[in-house]
Amino acid sequence: MTEQPGRDDSTNVLTAVRAARTDQLAAEIRAVLAIIDWCVIHQTDDEGAASFGDHGIPLAGDGAPWVLEFAVMELCAALGLSTDAGKRQVGSVLETRYRLPRLWGRVIAGDLPFWRARSVAEQTMCLPAAGARFVDRHVAHVAHKVSYLQLKRLVEEARTRFDPAEAEKKAREAADGRHVSIHTQDIGVNGTVDLTGTLDLRDALDLDDALNRGAALLGVAGCEESHDVRRSIAAGDLARGTQSLPFDQDEPSTTGTPPRSRVVLHVHLTEAALDGDVGGCLGRVANTRSPIWVDRVRDWCTSPDVQVTVKPVIDLAEHVHVEACEIPERLRVQRELIDHHCVFPWCKRPARSCDIDHVTPHDQGGTTCSCNTAPLCRGHHRAKTHSGWTYDTIDQGAYVWRSPNRLYFRVDGTGTTPVTTPSAPPGET
């Protein structure tokens, strides 16, 4: 039988919890002040657009300083955030400091956790300066308990008072909220995705009738699935143009159907799956980076309107080398399969949408080969090319980065890890 803690032990634990919470709040304030210091050091009046070099970018509303883009990238890396997430964090700090003075005072005094201030700052960035001051004046003293709905109403009031043209524009957009969204980034292992939408009533009734008719035709043709499943199949038939509205012909027709765009799925399968042993096997859909049952892929491939292209297996261990600076398709695909995403610290942009970078630049003697290339998204490719960021390949799919201010990060298949004493700092021996 274990001994139950006494009252004194419980009191000590609660005291320790409260002390840790106080320390956490103090550390948060120090971090917020450090972010402001960094932005002040790297603020700029250069608001001109630039395609390649460093330039100032706005992170908060009017009145907050613009900050050099490459400096923001380094700050985000130090914060352990991707560039996009870090920009939102830094922008909220700047918004609070420069446009919400009452709220800022509560944060610095330790009276309000910054996440509470951030929830307000994210809403006021789109307001003119007078609108932000209006929100600050009305919400600062109750920011610790204001609800999202109350804050949203206050921001809308400020927009109506101080930016009526923008308020009218948003009202028009809200009045017409029609949309159809297909959530292809949230695919299940059985190969299904959710679809949501808001339609004009007439369009909705016509679509509902078309799907019911399509489901009925499928039932007559011998499909034994439920009515709801047959409706979903009918929606796919409509998309492929194999049936026509309003189903008034004896045979399916594609007359008048515009040419449909080609939809490509990149599916990776194991050798066992290719040999026909599909029981319990999973493949991977590269487009959505999600698993899929192999027997579902087999069902797709047996459909008469599906074109299947089998590409050669890419040997990830092979050393591909060419003399030219241009990246051949074979090398690009190999890097995409090895790294999966941009290899800049904390970045998760898919490799398929990235540039393939020479780790050591080609004009500095770097070769175009498997061990000297890696995917970088366009923004981080610019940072590596035009600022002080450098990196080395230390293993297949593993890199060590050095920032302009000598912060080091290891990036590999497990993610990003800050390191203090890298064994082989980039650019050094």
GROMACS .gro file of C-alpha atoms in nm:
model
  429
    1MET     CA    1   0.000   0.000   0.000
    2THR     CA    2   0.143   0.335  -0.102
    3GLU     CA    3   0.163   0.613   0.149
    4GLN     CA    4  -0.069   0.904   0.073
    5PRO     CA    5   0.093   1.249   0.068
    6GLY     CA    6   0.018   1.463   0.368
    7ARG     CA    7  -0.130   1.811   0.375
    8ASP     CA    8   0.216   1.969   0.397
    9ASP     CA    9   0.330   1.781   0.086
   10SER     CA   10   0.024   1.893  -0.108
   11THR     CA   11   0.079   2.253  -0.003
   12ASN     CA   12   0.442   2.238  -0.114
   13VAL     CA   13   0.342   2.100  -0.453
   14LEU     CA   14   0.087   2.376  -0.510
   15THR     CA   15   0.342   2.637  -0.399
   16ALA     CA   16   0.590   2.496  -0.650
   17VAL     CA   17   0.327   2.506  -0.926
   18ARG     CA   18   0.249   2.872  -0.856
   19ALA     CA   19   0.619   2.962  -0.844
   20ALA     CA   20   0.678   2.787  -1.176
   21ARG     CA   21   0.384   2.975  -1.328
   22THR     CA   22   0.531   3.305  -1.206
   23ASP     CA   23   0.870   3.215  -1.353
   24GLN     CA   24   0.704   3.120  -1.681
   25LEU     CA   25   0.525   3.455  -1.702
   26ALA     CA   26   0.850   3.643  -1.629
   27ALA     CA   27   1.032   3.444  -1.899
   28GLU     CA   28   0.753   3.524  -2.145
   29ILE     CA   29   0.792   3.896  -2.074
   30ARG     CA   30   1.168   3.875  -2.132
   31ALA     CA   31   1.109   3.697  -2.462
   32VAL     CA   32   0.856   3.958  -2.576
   33LEU     CA   33   1.094   4.243  -2.489
   34ALA     CA   34   1.377   4.066  -2.673
   35ILE     CA   35   1.158   4.036  -2.983
   36ILE     CA   36   1.094   4.411  -2.971
   37ASP     CA   37   1.468   4.480  -2.932
   38TRP     CA   38   1.548   4.263  -3.235
   39CYS     CA   39   1.284   4.436  -3.447
   40VAL     CA   40   1.409   4.782  -3.345
   41ILE     CA   41   1.765   4.686  -3.442
   42HIS     CA   42   1.649   4.560  -3.782
   43GLN     CA   43   1.369   4.803  -3.861
   44THR     CA   44   1.385   4.981  -4.194
   45ASP     CA   45   1.214   5.253  -4.393
   46ASP     CA   46   1.266   5.056  -4.715
   47GLU     CA   47   0.911   4.960  -4.806
   48GLY     CA   48   0.988   4.896  -5.172
   49ALA     CA   49   0.915   4.557  -5.319
   50ALA     CA   50   1.215   4.341  -5.390
   51SER     CA   51   1.223   4.014  -5.579
   52PHE     CA   52   1.548   3.873  -5.444
   53GLY     CA   53   1.741   4.089  -5.194
   54ASP     CA   54   1.655   4.183  -4.839
   55HIS     CA   55   1.382   4.440  -4.781
   56GLY     CA   56   1.140   4.557  -4.516
   57ILE     CA   57   0.812   4.374  -4.461
   58PRO     CA   58   0.503   4.480  -4.262
   59LEU     CA   59   0.417   4.246  -3.977
   60ALA     CA   60   0.152   4.451  -3.795
   61GLY     CA   61  -0.087   4.739  -3.864
   62ASP     CA   62  -0.014   5.099  -3.963
   63GLY     CA   63   0.226   5.265  -3.720
   64ALA     CA   64   0.429   4.955  -3.638
   65PRO     CA   65   0.782   4.943  -3.783
   66TRP     CA   66   0.872   4.743  -4.091
   67VAL     CA   67   1.144   4.485  -4.029
   68LEU     CA   68   1.404   4.341  -4.266
   69GLU     CA   69   1.275   4.012  -4.402
   70PHE     CA   70   1.592   3.808  -4.355
   71ALA     CA   71   1.623   3.932  -3.995
   72VAL     CA   72   1.268   3.810  -3.933
   73MET     CA   73   1.361   3.467  -4.070
   74GLU     CA   74   1.653   3.439  -3.829
   75LEU     CA   75   1.439   3.551  -3.536
   76CYS     CA   76   1.174   3.294  -3.624
   77ALA     CA   77   1.438   3.020  -3.631
   78ALA     CA   78   1.564   3.129  -3.288
   79LEU     CA   79   1.206   3.113  -3.158
   80GLY     CA   80   1.176   2.755  -3.282
   81LEU     CA   81   0.900   2.847  -3.527
   82SER     CA   82   0.855   2.820  -3.900
   83THR     CA   83   0.889   3.151  -4.083
   84ASP     CA   84   0.514   3.177  -4.138
   85ALA     CA   85   0.423   3.096  -3.777
   86GLY     CA   86   0.703   3.320  -3.650
   87LYS     CA   87   0.582   3.615  -3.856
   88ARG     CA   88   0.242   3.585  -3.692
   89GLN     CA   89   0.400   3.571  -3.346
   90VAL     CA   90   0.633   3.867  -3.408
   91GLY     CA   91   0.353   4.062  -3.575
   92SER     CA   92   0.135   4.018  -3.267
   93VAL     CA   93   0.414   4.148  -3.043
   94LEU     CA   94   0.466   4.455  -3.264
   95GLU     CA   95   0.092   4.516  -3.286
   96THR     CA   96   0.058   4.511  -2.908
   97ARG     CA   97   0.366   4.726  -2.845
   98TYR     CA   98   0.297   5.000  -3.101
   99ARG     CA   99  -0.083   5.005  -3.145
  100LEU     CA  100  -0.234   4.872  -2.821
  101PRO     CA  101  -0.053   5.064  -2.543
  102ARG     CA  102  -0.296   4.982  -2.263
  103LEU     CA  103  -0.281   4.613  -2.340
  104TRP     CA  104   0.098   4.633  -2.367
  105GLY     CA  105   0.119   4.789  -2.023
  106ARG     CA  106  -0.070   4.498  -1.869
  107VAL     CA  107   0.155   4.245  -2.044
  108ILE     CA  108   0.479   4.411  -1.930
  109ALA     CA  109   0.346   4.447  -1.575
  110GLY     CA  110   0.290   4.071  -1.564
  111ASP     CA  111  -0.081   4.128  -1.522
  112LEU     CA  112  -0.185   3.960  -1.849
  113PRO     CA  113  -0.043   3.653  -2.027
  114PHE     CA  114   0.074   3.743  -2.374
  115TRP     CA  115  -0.150   3.485  -2.540
  116ARG     CA  116  -0.446   3.693  -2.423
  117ALA     CA  117  -0.298   4.007  -2.579
  118ARG     CA  118  -0.217   3.816  -2.896
  119SER     CA  119  -0.581   3.714  -2.941
  120VAL     CA  120  -0.667   4.086  -2.950
  121ALA     CA  121  -0.368   4.191  -3.162
  122GLU     CA  122  -0.448   3.939  -3.434
  123GLN     CA  123  -0.792   4.097  -3.470
  124THR     CA  124  -0.680   4.462  -3.477
  125MET     CA  125  -0.401   4.440  -3.738
  126CYS     CA  126  -0.649   4.511  -4.018
  127LEU     CA  127  -0.785   4.825  -3.850
  128PRO     CA  128  -0.661   5.181  -3.899
  129ALA     CA  129  -0.467   5.329  -3.608
  130ALA     CA  130  -0.773   5.504  -3.465
  131GLY     CA  131  -0.968   5.178  -3.475
  132ALA     CA  132  -0.691   4.993  -3.290
  133ARG     CA  133  -0.686   5.262  -3.020
  134PHE     CA  134  -1.065   5.230  -2.989
  135VAL     CA  135  -1.040   4.856  -2.929
  136ASP     CA  136  -0.749   4.900  -2.689
  137ARG     CA  137  -0.941   5.154  -2.485
  138HIS     CA  138  -1.248   4.932  -2.453
  139VAL     CA  139  -1.089   4.591  -2.409
  140ALA     CA  140  -0.762   4.640  -2.216
  141HIS     CA  141  -0.919   4.632  -1.869
  142VAL     CA  142  -1.119   4.315  -1.946
  143ALA     CA  143  -0.873   4.139  -2.179
  144HIS     CA  144  -0.825   3.859  -1.924
  145LYS     CA  145  -1.187   3.750  -1.963
  146VAL     CA  146  -1.318   3.887  -2.295
  147SER     CA  147  -1.469   3.618  -2.518
  148TYR     CA  148  -1.389   3.569  -2.885
  149LEU     CA  149  -1.741   3.673  -2.985
  150GLN     CA  150  -1.729   3.991  -2.775
  151LEU     CA  151  -1.393   4.082  -2.924
  152LYS     CA  152  -1.515   4.015  -3.277
  153ARG     CA  153  -1.814   4.244  -3.226
  154LEU     CA  154  -1.593   4.521  -3.088
  155VAL     CA  155  -1.354   4.494  -3.384
  156GLU     CA  156  -1.646   4.510  -3.627
  157GLU     CA  157  -1.773   4.822  -3.449
  158ALA     CA  158  -1.429   4.981  -3.475
  159ARG     CA  159  -1.410   4.897  -3.845
  160THR     CA  160  -1.753   5.050  -3.906
  161ARG     CA  161  -1.661   5.366  -3.714
  162PHE     CA  162  -1.313   5.426  -3.852
  163ASP     CA  163  -1.301   5.242  -4.187
  164PRO     CA  164  -1.656   5.242  -4.327
  165ALA     CA  165  -1.545   5.158  -4.682
  166GLU     CA  166  -1.372   4.839  -4.566
  167ALA     CA  167  -1.668   4.755  -4.342
  168GLU     CA  168  -1.904   4.782  -4.639
  169LYS     CA  169  -1.674   4.563  -4.848
  170LYS     CA  170  -1.665   4.291  -4.581
  171ALA     CA  171  -2.041   4.310  -4.542
  172ARG     CA  172  -2.082   4.245  -4.915
  173GLU     CA  173  -1.842   3.951  -4.897
  174ALA     CA  174  -2.021   3.806  -4.596
  175ALA     CA  175  -2.359   3.840  -4.767
  176ASP     CA  176  -2.240   3.614  -5.048
  177GLY     CA  177  -2.074   3.330  -4.864
  178ARG     CA  178  -2.129   3.074  -5.140
  179HIS     CA  179  -1.848   2.823  -5.181
  180VAL     CA  180  -1.769   2.459  -5.242
  181SER     CA  181  -1.465   2.323  -5.058
  182ILE     CA  182  -1.312   1.979  -5.114
  183HIS     CA  183  -1.078   1.896  -4.826
  184THR     CA  184  -0.812   1.701  -5.015
  185GLN     CA  185  -0.552   1.766  -4.746
  186ASP     CA  186  -0.751   1.553  -4.500
  187ILE     CA  187  -0.779   1.222  -4.683
  188GLY     CA  188  -0.861   0.901  -4.497
  189VAL     CA  189  -0.684   0.568  -4.545
  190ASN     CA  190  -0.992   0.445  -4.735
  191GLY     CA  191  -0.944   0.721  -4.993
  192THR     CA  192  -1.238   0.943  -4.900
  193VAL     CA  193  -1.243   1.318  -4.841
  194ASP     CA  194  -1.501   1.558  -4.699
  195LEU     CA  195  -1.686   1.812  -4.911
  196THR     CA  196  -1.861   2.120  -4.771
  197GLY     CA  197  -2.031   2.411  -4.938
  198THR     CA  198  -2.296   2.680  -4.948
  199LEU     CA  199  -2.499   2.709  -5.269
  200ASP     CA  200  -2.772   2.923  -5.418
  201LEU     CA  201  -3.104   2.753  -5.337
  202ARG     CA  202  -3.187   2.682  -5.702
  203ASP     CA  203  -2.842   2.533  -5.764
  204ALA     CA  204  -2.866   2.326  -5.447
  205LEU     CA  205  -3.206   2.182  -5.542
  206ASP     CA  206  -3.087   2.098  -5.894
  207LEU     CA  207  -2.773   1.931  -5.759
  208ASP     CA  208  -2.972   1.737  -5.500
  209ASP     CA  209  -3.211   1.615  -5.769
  210ALA     CA  210  -2.921   1.523  -6.001
  211LEU     CA  211  -2.750   1.319  -5.730
  212ASN     CA  212  -3.074   1.139  -5.643
  213ARG     CA  213  -3.132   1.055  -6.010
  214GLY     CA  214  -2.773   0.939  -6.047
  215ALA     CA  215  -2.805   0.721  -5.737
  216ALA     CA  216  -3.125   0.569  -5.878
  217LEU     CA  217  -2.957   0.491  -6.212
  218LEU     CA  218  -2.668   0.325  -6.031
  219GLY     CA  219  -2.916   0.115  -5.834
  220VAL     CA  220  -3.091   0.004  -6.154
  221ALA     CA  221  -2.749  -0.082  -6.299
  222GLY     CA  222  -2.689  -0.321  -6.009
  223CYS     CA  223  -2.491  -0.113  -5.759
  224GLU     CA  224  -2.568  -0.255  -5.413
  225GLU     CA  225  -2.425   0.032  -5.209
  226SER     CA  226  -2.647   0.247  -4.986
  227HIS     CA  227  -2.834   0.543  -5.130
  228ASP     CA  228  -2.591   0.790  -4.970
  229VAL     CA  229  -2.290   0.608  -5.113
  230ARG     CA  230  -2.452   0.599  -5.458
  231ARG     CA  231  -2.513   0.974  -5.434
  232SER     CA  232  -2.143   1.025  -5.367
  233ILE     CA  233  -2.056   0.806  -5.667
  234ALA     CA  234  -2.299   1.008  -5.880
  235ALA     CA  235  -2.116   1.326  -5.778
  236GLY     CA  236  -1.795   1.175  -5.914
  237ASP     CA  237  -1.976   1.082  -6.236
  238LEU     CA  238  -2.087   1.443  -6.274
  239ALA     CA  239  -1.730   1.564  -6.227
  240ARG     CA  240  -1.605   1.325  -6.495
  241GLY     CA  241  -1.886   1.415  -6.733
  242THR     CA  242  -2.008   1.057  -6.769
  243GLN     CA  243  -2.368   1.164  -6.702
  244SER     CA  244  -2.548   1.478  -6.809
  245LEU     CA  245  -2.804   1.697  -6.639
  246PRO     CA  246  -3.097   1.655  -6.608
  247PHE     CA  247  -3.055   1.280  -6.686
  248ASP     CA  248  -3.316   1.290  -6.957
  249GLN     CA  249  -3.133   1.059  -7.196
  250ASP     CA  250  -3.150   0.681  -7.213
  251GLU     CA  251  -2.772   0.647  -7.223
  252PRO     CA  252  -2.502   0.846  -7.045
  253SER     CA  253  -2.365   1.123  -7.259
  254THR     CA  254  -2.076   1.363  -7.250
  255THR     CA  255  -2.224   1.595  -7.513
  256GLY     CA  256  -2.154   1.953  -7.423
  257THR     CA  257  -1.921   1.856  -7.140
  258PRO     CA  258  -1.613   2.081  -7.139
  259PRO     CA  259  -1.274   1.909  -7.141
  260ARG     CA  260  -1.185   1.814  -6.787
  261SER     CA  261  -0.849   1.889  -6.634
  262ARG     CA  262  -0.617   1.600  -6.565
  263VAL     CA  263  -0.594   1.497  -6.201
  264VAL     CA  264  -0.274   1.315  -6.107
  265LEU     CA  265  -0.222   1.109  -5.791
  266HIS     CA  266   0.132   1.003  -5.702
  267VAL     CA  267   0.104   0.676  -5.509
  268HIS     CA  268   0.400   0.490  -5.359
  269LEU     CA  269   0.361   0.114  -5.303
  270THR     CA  270   0.578  -0.158  -5.153
  271GLU     CA  271   0.711  -0.454  -5.350
  272ALA     CA  272   0.466  -0.685  -5.171
  273ALA     CA  273   0.174  -0.470  -5.282
  274LEU     CA  274   0.296  -0.473  -5.642
  275ASP     CA  275   0.320  -0.854  -5.629
  276GLY     CA  276  -0.050  -0.876  -5.541
  277ASP     CA  277  -0.027  -0.928  -5.164
  278VAL     CA  278  -0.246  -0.632  -5.067
  279GLY     CA  279  -0.391  -0.764  -4.744
  280GLY     CA  280  -0.334  -0.499  -4.477
  281CYS     CA  281  -0.088  -0.309  -4.698
  282LEU     CA  282  -0.069   0.069  -4.696
  283GLY     CA  283   0.055   0.294  -4.973
  284ARG     CA  284   0.125   0.666  -4.960
  285VAL     CA  285  -0.034   0.941  -5.168
  286ALA     CA  286   0.245   1.191  -5.226
  287ASN     CA  287   0.008   1.476  -5.321
  288THR     CA  288  -0.159   1.480  -4.981
  289ARG     CA  289   0.117   1.308  -4.777
  290SER     CA  290  -0.137   1.062  -4.638
  291PRO     CA  291  -0.164   0.681  -4.615
  292ILE     CA  292  -0.406   0.484  -4.831
  293TRP     CA  293  -0.518   0.120  -4.832
  294VAL     CA  294  -0.361  -0.060  -5.127
  295ASP     CA  295  -0.685  -0.235  -5.219
  296ARG     CA  296  -0.843   0.110  -5.260
  297VAL     CA  297  -0.568   0.201  -5.506
  298ARG     CA  298  -0.643  -0.125  -5.689
  299ASP     CA  299  -1.010  -0.027  -5.718
  300TRP     CA  300  -0.913   0.309  -5.867
  301CYS     CA  301  -0.677   0.150  -6.118
  302THR     CA  302  -0.944  -0.091  -6.247
  303SER     CA  303  -1.178   0.197  -6.334
  304PRO     CA  304  -1.209   0.228  -6.714
  305ASP     CA  305  -1.156   0.605  -6.717
  306VAL     CA  306  -0.830   0.596  -6.517
  307GLN     CA  307  -0.492   0.612  -6.688
  308VAL     CA  308  -0.219   0.438  -6.487
  309THR     CA  309   0.143   0.538  -6.540
  310VAL     CA  310   0.408   0.322  -6.376
  311LYS     CA  311   0.737   0.506  -6.333
  312PRO     CA  312   1.074   0.345  -6.264
  313VAL     CA  313   1.166   0.295  -5.900
  314ILE     CA  314   1.397   0.571  -5.776
  315ASP     CA  315   1.691   0.432  -5.582
  316LEU     CA  316   1.729   0.675  -5.292
  317ALA     CA  317   2.079   0.545  -5.220
  318GLU     CA  318   2.201   0.600  -5.577
  319HIS     CA  319   2.445   0.886  -5.632
  320VAL     CA  320   2.308   1.085  -5.925
  321HIS     CA  321   2.562   1.321  -6.085
  322VAL     CA  322   2.551   1.549  -6.389
  323GLU     CA  323   2.795   1.811  -6.514
  324ALA     CA  324   2.538   2.083  -6.589
  325CYS     CA  325   2.407   2.334  -6.335
  326GLU     CA  326   2.044   2.256  -6.419
  327ILE     CA  327   1.874   1.997  -6.199
  328PRO     CA  328   1.760   1.690  -6.398
  329GLU     CA  329   1.416   1.546  -6.327
  330ARG     CA  330   1.562   1.224  -6.189
  331LEU     CA  331   1.764   1.412  -5.928
  332ARG     CA  332   1.470   1.638  -5.840
  333VAL     CA  333   1.242   1.340  -5.776
  334GLN     CA  334   1.512   1.172  -5.567
  335ARG     CA  335   1.552   1.480  -5.344
  336GLU     CA  336   1.174   1.513  -5.306
  337LEU     CA  337   1.146   1.152  -5.192
  338ILE     CA  338   1.436   1.182  -4.947
  339ASP     CA  339   1.356   1.515  -4.782
  340HIS     CA  340   0.978   1.554  -4.834
  341HIS     CA  341   0.988   1.926  -4.744
  342CYS     CA  342   1.204   2.241  -4.747
  343VAL     CA  343   1.514   2.169  -4.536
  344PHE     CA  344   1.540   2.520  -4.384
  345PRO     CA  345   1.501   2.511  -4.003
  346TRP     CA  346   1.140   2.451  -3.896
  347CYS     CA  347   1.001   2.481  -4.252
  348LYS     CA  348   0.746   2.223  -4.371
  349ARG     CA  349   0.663   2.341  -4.722
  350PRO     CA  350   0.630   2.031  -4.946
  351ALA     CA  351   0.939   1.951  -5.150
  352ARG     CA  352   0.729   1.920  -5.466
  353SER     CA  353   0.674   2.298  -5.460
  354CYS     CA  354   1.037   2.385  -5.371
  355ASP     CA  355   1.344   2.481  -5.567
  356ILE     CA  356   1.629   2.228  -5.568
  357ASP     CA  357   1.928   2.417  -5.431
  358HIS     CA  358   2.300   2.352  -5.464
  359VAL     CA  359   2.425   2.329  -5.103
  360THR     CA  360   2.764   2.453  -5.224
  361PRO     CA  361   2.684   2.693  -5.510
  362HIS     CA  362   2.764   2.564  -5.856
  363ASP     CA  363   2.967   2.876  -5.940
  364GLN     CA  364   3.181   2.807  -5.631
  365GLY     CA  365   3.272   2.455  -5.736
  366GLY     CA  366   2.963   2.275  -5.609
  367THR     CA  367   2.852   1.977  -5.814
  368THR     CA  368   2.504   1.891  -5.934
  369CYS     CA  369   2.463   1.561  -5.755
  370SER     CA  370   2.275   1.379  -5.482
  371CYS     CA  371   2.510   1.484  -5.202
  372ASN     CA  372   2.511   1.856  -5.292
  373THR     CA  373   2.143   1.931  -5.350
  374ALA     CA  374   1.840   1.985  -5.127
  375PRO     CA  375   1.489   2.132  -5.158
  376LEU     CA  376   1.438   2.492  -5.040
  377CYS     CA  377   1.118   2.690  -5.072
  378ARG     CA  378   1.154   3.014  -5.266
  379GLY     CA  379   1.174   3.243  -4.961
  380HIS     CA  380   1.440   3.037  -4.785
  381HIS     CA  381   1.627   2.987  -5.112
  382ARG     CA  382   1.651   3.366  -5.131
  383ALA     CA  383   1.770   3.386  -4.770
  384LYS     CA  384   2.042   3.130  -4.833
  385THR     CA  385   2.152   3.304  -5.155
  386HIS     CA  386   2.138   3.668  -5.046
  387SER     CA  387   2.198   3.666  -4.669
  388GLY     CA  388   2.442   3.499  -4.434
  389TRP     CA  389   2.262   3.164  -4.401
  390THR     CA  390   2.481   2.864  -4.491
  391TYR     CA  391   2.443   2.489  -4.451
  392ASP     CA  392   2.625   2.161  -4.503
  393THR     CA  393   2.507   1.810  -4.578
  394ILE     CA  394   2.625   1.583  -4.296
  395ASP     CA  395   2.440   1.268  -4.403
  396GLN     CA  396   2.174   1.156  -4.648
  397GLY     CA  397   1.879   1.384  -4.568
  398ALA     CA  398   2.054   1.553  -4.273
  399TYR     CA  399   2.190   1.909  -4.267
  400VAL     CA  400   2.351   2.157  -4.029
  401TRP     CA  401   2.256   2.523  -4.079
  402ARG     CA  402   2.433   2.834  -3.953
  403SER     CA  403   2.245   3.164  -3.926
  404PRO     CA  404   2.406   3.505  -3.989
  405ASN     CA  405   2.449   3.545  -3.611
  406ARG     CA  406   2.597   3.196  -3.572
  407LEU     CA  407   2.298   3.005  -3.442
  408TYR     CA  408   2.319   2.640  -3.545
  409PHE     CA  409   2.038   2.400  -3.635
  410ARG     CA  410   2.034   2.037  -3.739
  411VAL     CA  411   1.757   1.945  -3.984
  412ASP     CA  412   1.681   1.582  -4.066
  413GLY     CA  413   1.391   1.342  -4.097
  414THR     CA  414   1.297   1.390  -3.731
  415GLY     CA  415   1.260   1.768  -3.766
  416THR     CA  416   1.472   2.064  -3.654
  417THR     CA  417   1.699   2.059  -3.349
  418PRO     CA  418   1.896   2.364  -3.223
  419VAL     CA  419   2.259   2.266  -3.162
  420THR     CA  420   2.531   2.461  -2.983
  421THR     CA  421   2.850   2.282  -3.087
  422PRO     CA  422   2.806   2.131  -3.435
  423SER     CA  423   3.086   1.896  -3.531
  424ALA     CA  424   3.112   2.048  -3.876
  425PRO     CA  425   2.987   2.408  -3.886
  426PRO     CA  426   2.895   2.516  -4.239
  427GLY     CA  427   3.178   2.689  -4.420
  428GLU     CA  428   3.435   2.592  -4.157
  429THR     CA  429   3.688   2.312  -4.121
   0.00000   0.00000   0.00000
